[in-house]
Amino acid sequence: MTATPPNSEVSLGMPQLPAPDYPAEVRARLEADAKEIIARYPGTRSALLPLLHLVQSEEGHVSRTGMAFCAELLDLTTAEVTAVATFYSMYRRKPGGDYQVGVCTNTLCAVMGGDAIFDELKEHLGVGNDETTEDGKVTLEHIECNAACDFAPVVMVNWEFFDNQTPESAKRLVDDLREGRPVEPTRGAPLCTYKETARILAGFPDERPGAVEATGGAGPASLVGLRLAKGEAPRPRVVRPRDSEAPRDEPQPGSQHLSSHDAPQQTSASDPAHPAGPVTEEGE
């Protein structure tokens, strides 16, 4: 039997001590913000998600102290708060970097280069998945979907989009983040730190000059379908070959061949009911 290290929680067999409280001045500030959030909802427990973002904006992750704070203000148990905080991946359970760099490795982004980007960033930064660089600047993670497949492969930094990335551009991006050089997302609001992002997600406005105006909307590739539906863009031409022009399956060995009188009748190219040439979508 393998011995259990003497300092492990398993060997102690003891529950964790209660989480320490926030310092008085921090708690007073958070309580004021929390009351503003809670007042937005008819039922207090509905405020749990933004409250978790609020405590995350304080420490950069959802700590035991933060979960105890949420439970107390919402009259919930810490078990109920923990169940929610561990369910959603946008809540960190441990300290991380100023910039959360998420590389989409879901199907489309992966085949377009997402896997290669993630592998090269791991080597370039010297970290694995959900690990933080030694300088505390960048936390790297793979994400199942960034909901931006038409811009694949996509990298997100603190939930802001960096579209159509390559391994080289992604490495330049993280180098700029670590060196403090200006970085602009492909679209959306200006980039801010992880803690600042968490406060915005808690429901407090981004007060940086021009931030709201810069948010914009979906990118052009995402709006093609909407433009088609509104008649603002030409409908793409779809060409379908005539049945007589479609490739025929080669007979398999041992298969029964049709006799000439059993074979389907082929239409002549001069048949007015079946004009020659490709058939297109209506209007073409």
Short mmCIF file of C-alpha atoms in Angstrom, two decimals:
data_model
loop_
_atom_site.label_atom_id
_atom_site.label_comp_id
_atom_site.label_asym_id
_atom_site.label_seq_id
_atom_site.Cartn_x
_atom_site.Cartn_y
_atom_site.Cartn_z
CA MET A 1 0.00 0.00 0.00
CA THR A 2 1.26 3.45 -0.91
CA ALA A 3 1.78 5.67 2.10
CA THR A 4 -0.19 8.91 2.21
CA PRO A 5 1.95 12.04 2.73
CA PRO A 6 1.59 13.19 6.33
CA ASN A 7 0.64 16.76 5.36
CA SER A 8 -2.21 15.79 3.05
CA GLU A 9 -5.83 16.53 3.83
CA VAL A 10 -6.61 12.82 3.60
CA SER A 11 -4.21 11.91 6.37
CA LEU A 12 -5.49 14.69 8.63
CA GLY A 13 -9.07 13.49 8.33
CA MET A 14 -10.26 16.90 9.58
CA PRO A 15 -12.68 19.39 8.02
CA GLN A 16 -11.39 22.75 6.89
CA LEU A 17 -11.55 25.59 9.36
CA PRO A 18 -14.11 28.33 8.62
CA ALA A 19 -13.02 30.75 5.92
CA PRO A 20 -11.51 33.99 7.23
CA ASP A 21 -13.53 37.15 6.73
CA TYR A 22 -12.53 40.04 4.50
CA PRO A 23 -10.73 42.97 6.15
CA ALA A 24 -13.26 45.47 7.50
CA GLU A 25 -12.74 48.09 4.80
CA VAL A 26 -12.94 45.51 1.99
CA ARG A 27 -16.09 43.96 3.43
CA ALA A 28 -17.79 47.35 3.78
CA ARG A 29 -17.04 48.16 0.13
CA LEU A 30 -18.20 44.77 -1.12
CA GLU A 31 -21.38 44.92 0.96
CA ALA A 32 -22.31 48.25 -0.59
CA ASP A 33 -21.83 46.84 -4.09
CA ALA A 34 -23.62 43.61 -3.16
CA LYS A 35 -26.69 45.45 -1.89
CA GLU A 36 -26.88 47.31 -5.21
CA ILE A 37 -26.75 44.01 -7.08
CA ILE A 38 -29.31 42.26 -4.86
CA ALA A 39 -31.76 45.15 -5.25
CA ARG A 40 -32.03 44.35 -8.98
CA TYR A 41 -33.74 41.01 -8.36
CA PRO A 42 -37.17 40.11 -6.92
CA GLY A 43 -35.61 37.10 -5.18
CA THR A 44 -32.27 37.50 -3.40
CA ARG A 45 -30.86 34.12 -4.42
CA SER A 46 -31.10 35.19 -8.08
CA ALA A 47 -28.21 37.56 -7.39
CA LEU A 48 -25.75 34.73 -6.77
CA LEU A 49 -24.09 34.69 -10.20
CA PRO A 50 -23.25 38.42 -10.30
CA LEU A 51 -22.18 38.28 -6.64
CA LEU A 52 -19.69 35.55 -7.50
CA HIS A 53 -18.29 37.82 -10.21
CA LEU A 54 -18.12 40.61 -7.63
CA VAL A 55 -16.00 38.64 -5.17
CA GLN A 56 -13.90 37.40 -8.08
CA SER A 57 -13.18 41.02 -9.00
CA GLU A 58 -11.69 41.47 -5.52
CA GLU A 59 -9.30 38.53 -5.37
CA GLY A 60 -9.07 37.36 -8.97
CA HIS A 61 -10.79 34.09 -8.08
CA VAL A 62 -13.71 32.84 -6.02
CA SER A 63 -12.13 32.06 -2.67
CA ARG A 64 -13.70 30.32 0.33
CA THR A 65 -13.99 33.76 1.89
CA GLY A 66 -15.88 35.01 -1.16
CA MET A 67 -18.27 32.06 -1.15
CA ALA A 68 -18.96 32.52 2.58
CA PHE A 69 -19.66 36.20 1.92
CA CYS A 70 -22.17 35.36 -0.84
CA ALA A 71 -23.85 32.72 1.31
CA GLU A 72 -24.27 35.11 4.22
CA LEU A 73 -25.76 37.95 2.18
CA LEU A 74 -28.14 35.70 0.22
CA ASP A 75 -29.15 33.47 3.13
CA LEU A 76 -27.77 30.39 1.39
CA THR A 77 -25.56 27.60 2.65
CA THR A 78 -21.93 27.53 1.61
CA ALA A 79 -22.67 24.17 -0.03
CA GLU A 80 -25.26 25.81 -2.30
CA VAL A 81 -22.83 28.56 -3.25
CA THR A 82 -20.00 26.09 -3.82
CA ALA A 83 -22.22 23.99 -6.10
CA VAL A 84 -22.78 27.00 -8.36
CA ALA A 85 -19.20 28.30 -8.23
CA THR A 86 -17.81 24.91 -9.25
CA PHE A 87 -20.35 24.38 -12.03
CA TYR A 88 -19.52 27.41 -14.19
CA SER A 89 -16.08 27.55 -15.75
CA MET A 90 -15.92 31.35 -15.73
CA TYR A 91 -15.40 31.27 -11.97
CA ARG A 92 -11.81 30.56 -11.00
CA ARG A 93 -11.19 28.37 -7.98
CA LYS A 94 -7.55 29.37 -7.56
CA PRO A 95 -5.45 32.49 -8.18
CA GLY A 96 -4.62 33.19 -11.81
CA GLY A 97 -3.03 35.72 -14.10
CA ASP A 98 -4.09 39.21 -15.07
CA TYR A 99 -5.04 37.86 -18.49
CA GLN A 100 -6.97 34.66 -19.07
CA VAL A 101 -5.94 33.44 -22.52
CA GLY A 102 -8.42 30.89 -23.81
CA VAL A 103 -7.70 28.95 -26.99
CA CYS A 104 -10.67 27.29 -28.64
CA THR A 105 -9.91 23.63 -29.33
CA ASN A 106 -13.39 22.59 -30.38
CA THR A 107 -13.90 20.93 -33.75
CA LEU A 108 -13.80 23.79 -36.24
CA CYS A 109 -11.16 25.88 -34.48
CA ALA A 110 -9.10 22.74 -33.88
CA VAL A 111 -8.96 21.73 -37.54
CA MET A 112 -8.31 25.34 -38.56
CA GLY A 113 -5.27 25.51 -36.28
CA GLY A 114 -6.52 25.82 -32.70
CA ASP A 115 -4.74 22.67 -31.54
CA ALA A 116 -1.46 23.91 -33.00
CA ILE A 117 -1.91 27.31 -31.35
CA PHE A 118 -2.57 25.74 -27.95
CA ASP A 119 0.41 23.41 -28.20
CA GLU A 120 2.77 26.20 -29.24
CA LEU A 121 1.54 28.54 -26.49
CA LYS A 122 2.10 25.86 -23.87
CA GLU A 123 5.69 25.48 -25.02
CA HIS A 124 6.22 29.23 -25.51
CA LEU A 125 4.88 30.15 -22.05
CA GLY A 126 6.21 27.08 -20.24
CA VAL A 127 2.81 26.24 -18.73
CA GLY A 128 0.13 23.61 -19.12
CA ASN A 129 -3.62 23.91 -19.30
CA ASP A 130 -5.09 26.13 -16.56
CA GLU A 131 -1.63 27.15 -15.38
CA THR A 132 -0.19 30.64 -14.89
CA THR A 133 3.14 32.06 -15.97
CA GLU A 134 5.67 32.80 -13.24
CA ASP A 135 5.22 36.55 -13.64
CA GLY A 136 1.50 36.22 -12.88
CA LYS A 137 0.49 37.80 -16.16
CA VAL A 138 -1.06 35.02 -18.24
CA THR A 139 -3.22 32.01 -17.41
CA LEU A 140 -3.56 29.63 -20.37
CA GLU A 141 -6.56 27.39 -20.90
CA HIS A 142 -8.23 25.50 -23.69
CA ILE A 143 -11.89 26.30 -24.25
CA GLU A 144 -14.45 24.01 -25.83
CA CYS A 145 -16.11 26.80 -27.82
CA ASN A 146 -15.72 30.55 -28.05
CA ALA A 147 -19.00 30.88 -30.02
CA ALA A 148 -17.20 32.48 -32.96
CA CYS A 149 -16.76 29.62 -35.42
CA ASP A 150 -16.90 31.91 -38.44
CA PHE A 151 -13.62 33.50 -37.28
CA ALA A 152 -11.77 30.26 -36.52
CA PRO A 153 -9.31 29.75 -35.02
CA VAL A 154 -10.24 32.07 -32.16
CA VAL A 155 -8.37 33.09 -29.01
CA MET A 156 -10.07 35.01 -26.21
CA VAL A 157 -8.34 37.21 -23.64
CA ASN A 158 -10.54 37.98 -20.65
CA TRP A 159 -13.52 37.09 -22.90
CA GLU A 160 -12.58 39.55 -25.66
CA PHE A 161 -12.17 38.19 -29.19
CA PHE A 162 -8.93 37.77 -31.12
CA ASP A 163 -10.04 36.25 -34.41
CA ASN A 164 -8.31 34.31 -37.19
CA GLN A 165 -5.23 33.58 -35.14
CA THR A 166 -2.08 31.67 -36.05
CA PRO A 167 0.59 30.24 -33.74
CA GLU A 168 2.82 33.20 -34.58
CA SER A 169 0.17 35.88 -33.94
CA ALA A 170 -0.90 34.15 -30.71
CA LYS A 171 2.68 34.14 -29.43
CA ARG A 172 3.04 37.83 -30.24
CA LEU A 173 -0.22 38.44 -28.40
CA VAL A 174 0.87 36.81 -25.14
CA ASP A 175 4.30 38.47 -25.38
CA ASP A 176 2.61 41.87 -25.65
CA LEU A 177 0.39 41.07 -22.68
CA ARG A 178 3.36 40.09 -20.54
CA GLU A 179 5.37 43.16 -21.55
CA GLY A 180 2.50 45.57 -20.97
CA ARG A 181 2.28 46.69 -24.58
CA PRO A 182 -1.09 47.91 -25.93
CA VAL A 183 -3.29 45.10 -27.22
CA GLU A 184 -6.54 45.63 -29.11
CA PRO A 185 -9.16 42.89 -29.60
CA THR A 186 -10.32 42.16 -33.13
CA ARG A 187 -13.77 43.44 -32.17
CA GLY A 188 -15.60 44.38 -29.03
CA ALA A 189 -14.64 46.44 -26.02
CA PRO A 190 -11.08 47.47 -25.17
CA LEU A 191 -9.14 44.90 -23.21
CA CYS A 192 -8.96 45.18 -19.42
CA THR A 193 -7.58 43.01 -16.63
CA TYR A 194 -9.30 39.89 -15.34
CA LYS A 195 -10.43 41.61 -12.14
CA GLU A 196 -11.82 44.56 -14.09
CA THR A 197 -13.65 42.18 -16.40
CA ALA A 198 -15.17 40.37 -13.42
CA ARG A 199 -16.55 43.62 -12.06
CA ILE A 200 -18.16 44.42 -15.42
CA LEU A 201 -19.71 40.94 -15.46
CA ALA A 202 -21.07 41.64 -11.97
CA GLY A 203 -23.18 44.34 -13.60
CA PHE A 204 -21.20 47.51 -13.06
CA PRO A 205 -20.62 49.71 -16.12
CA ASP A 206 -17.28 49.98 -17.82
CA GLU A 207 -16.38 53.57 -17.03
CA ARG A 208 -13.32 53.83 -19.26
CA PRO A 209 -13.71 56.62 -21.84
CA GLY A 210 -15.17 55.28 -25.07
CA ALA A 211 -15.49 51.70 -23.81
CA VAL A 212 -19.25 51.43 -24.31
CA GLU A 213 -19.16 52.94 -27.79
CA ALA A 214 -16.39 50.55 -28.80
CA THR A 215 -18.32 47.40 -27.98
CA GLY A 216 -20.03 47.35 -31.39
CA GLY A 217 -21.74 44.15 -32.46
CA ALA A 218 -21.14 40.95 -34.33
CA GLY A 219 -18.47 40.81 -37.01
CA PRO A 220 -19.29 40.87 -40.75
CA ALA A 221 -18.98 37.11 -41.17
CA SER A 222 -21.58 36.54 -38.43
CA LEU A 223 -24.05 38.91 -40.08
CA VAL A 224 -24.15 37.33 -43.55
CA GLY A 225 -27.23 35.23 -42.75
CA LEU A 226 -29.07 38.23 -41.33
CA ARG A 227 -28.24 40.32 -44.39
CA LEU A 228 -29.53 37.54 -46.65
CA ALA A 229 -32.76 37.30 -44.67
CA LYS A 230 -33.29 41.05 -45.01
CA GLY A 231 -32.50 41.01 -48.71
CA GLU A 232 -29.46 43.21 -48.21
CA ALA A 233 -27.03 40.76 -49.81
CA PRO A 234 -27.21 38.68 -53.00
CA ARG A 235 -28.23 35.10 -52.48
CA PRO A 236 -25.28 32.78 -53.18
CA ARG A 237 -25.57 30.73 -56.33
CA VAL A 238 -25.93 27.01 -55.77
CA VAL A 239 -25.32 24.75 -58.76
CA ARG A 240 -26.79 21.27 -58.83
CA PRO A 241 -25.80 18.83 -61.61
CA ARG A 242 -28.50 17.14 -63.69
CA ASP A 243 -29.19 13.53 -62.81
CA SER A 244 -27.64 12.43 -66.12
CA GLU A 245 -24.45 14.30 -65.24
CA ALA A 246 -24.14 12.88 -61.73
CA PRO A 247 -21.31 10.36 -61.25
CA ARG A 248 -22.45 6.76 -61.43
CA ASP A 249 -21.40 4.11 -58.98
CA GLU A 250 -19.12 1.49 -60.45
CA PRO A 251 -20.66 -2.02 -60.32
CA GLN A 252 -19.25 -4.10 -57.50
CA PRO A 253 -17.83 -7.56 -58.26
CA GLY A 254 -20.52 -10.21 -58.12
CA SER A 255 -23.35 -7.68 -58.31
CA GLN A 256 -26.28 -8.27 -60.67
CA HIS A 257 -26.28 -5.98 -63.69
CA LEU A 258 -29.48 -4.53 -65.06
CA SER A 259 -30.46 -5.51 -68.56
CA SER A 260 -31.02 -2.82 -71.14
CA HIS A 261 -34.80 -2.89 -70.75
CA ASP A 262 -34.50 -2.64 -66.92
CA ALA A 263 -32.15 0.35 -66.99
CA PRO A 264 -33.62 3.81 -66.20
CA GLN A 265 -34.40 5.84 -69.28
CA GLN A 266 -31.89 8.62 -69.90
CA THR A 267 -33.23 11.94 -71.07
CA SER A 268 -31.81 13.54 -74.15
CA ALA A 269 -30.01 16.83 -73.90
CA SER A 270 -32.45 18.09 -76.51
CA ASP A 271 -35.50 17.10 -74.44
CA PRO A 272 -37.31 20.40 -73.72
CA ALA A 273 -38.59 19.00 -70.41
CA HIS A 274 -34.99 18.49 -69.29
CA PRO A 275 -32.85 21.26 -70.71
CA ALA A 276 -29.15 20.77 -70.80
CA GLY A 277 -26.89 22.52 -68.35
CA PRO A 278 -26.84 22.92 -64.60
CA VAL A 279 -29.91 23.64 -62.54
CA THR A 280 -29.56 26.61 -60.21
CA GLU A 281 -31.45 28.12 -57.29
CA GLU A 282 -34.57 30.05 -58.12
CA GLY A 283 -33.92 33.47 -59.47
CA GLU A 284 -30.70 32.38 -61.22
#
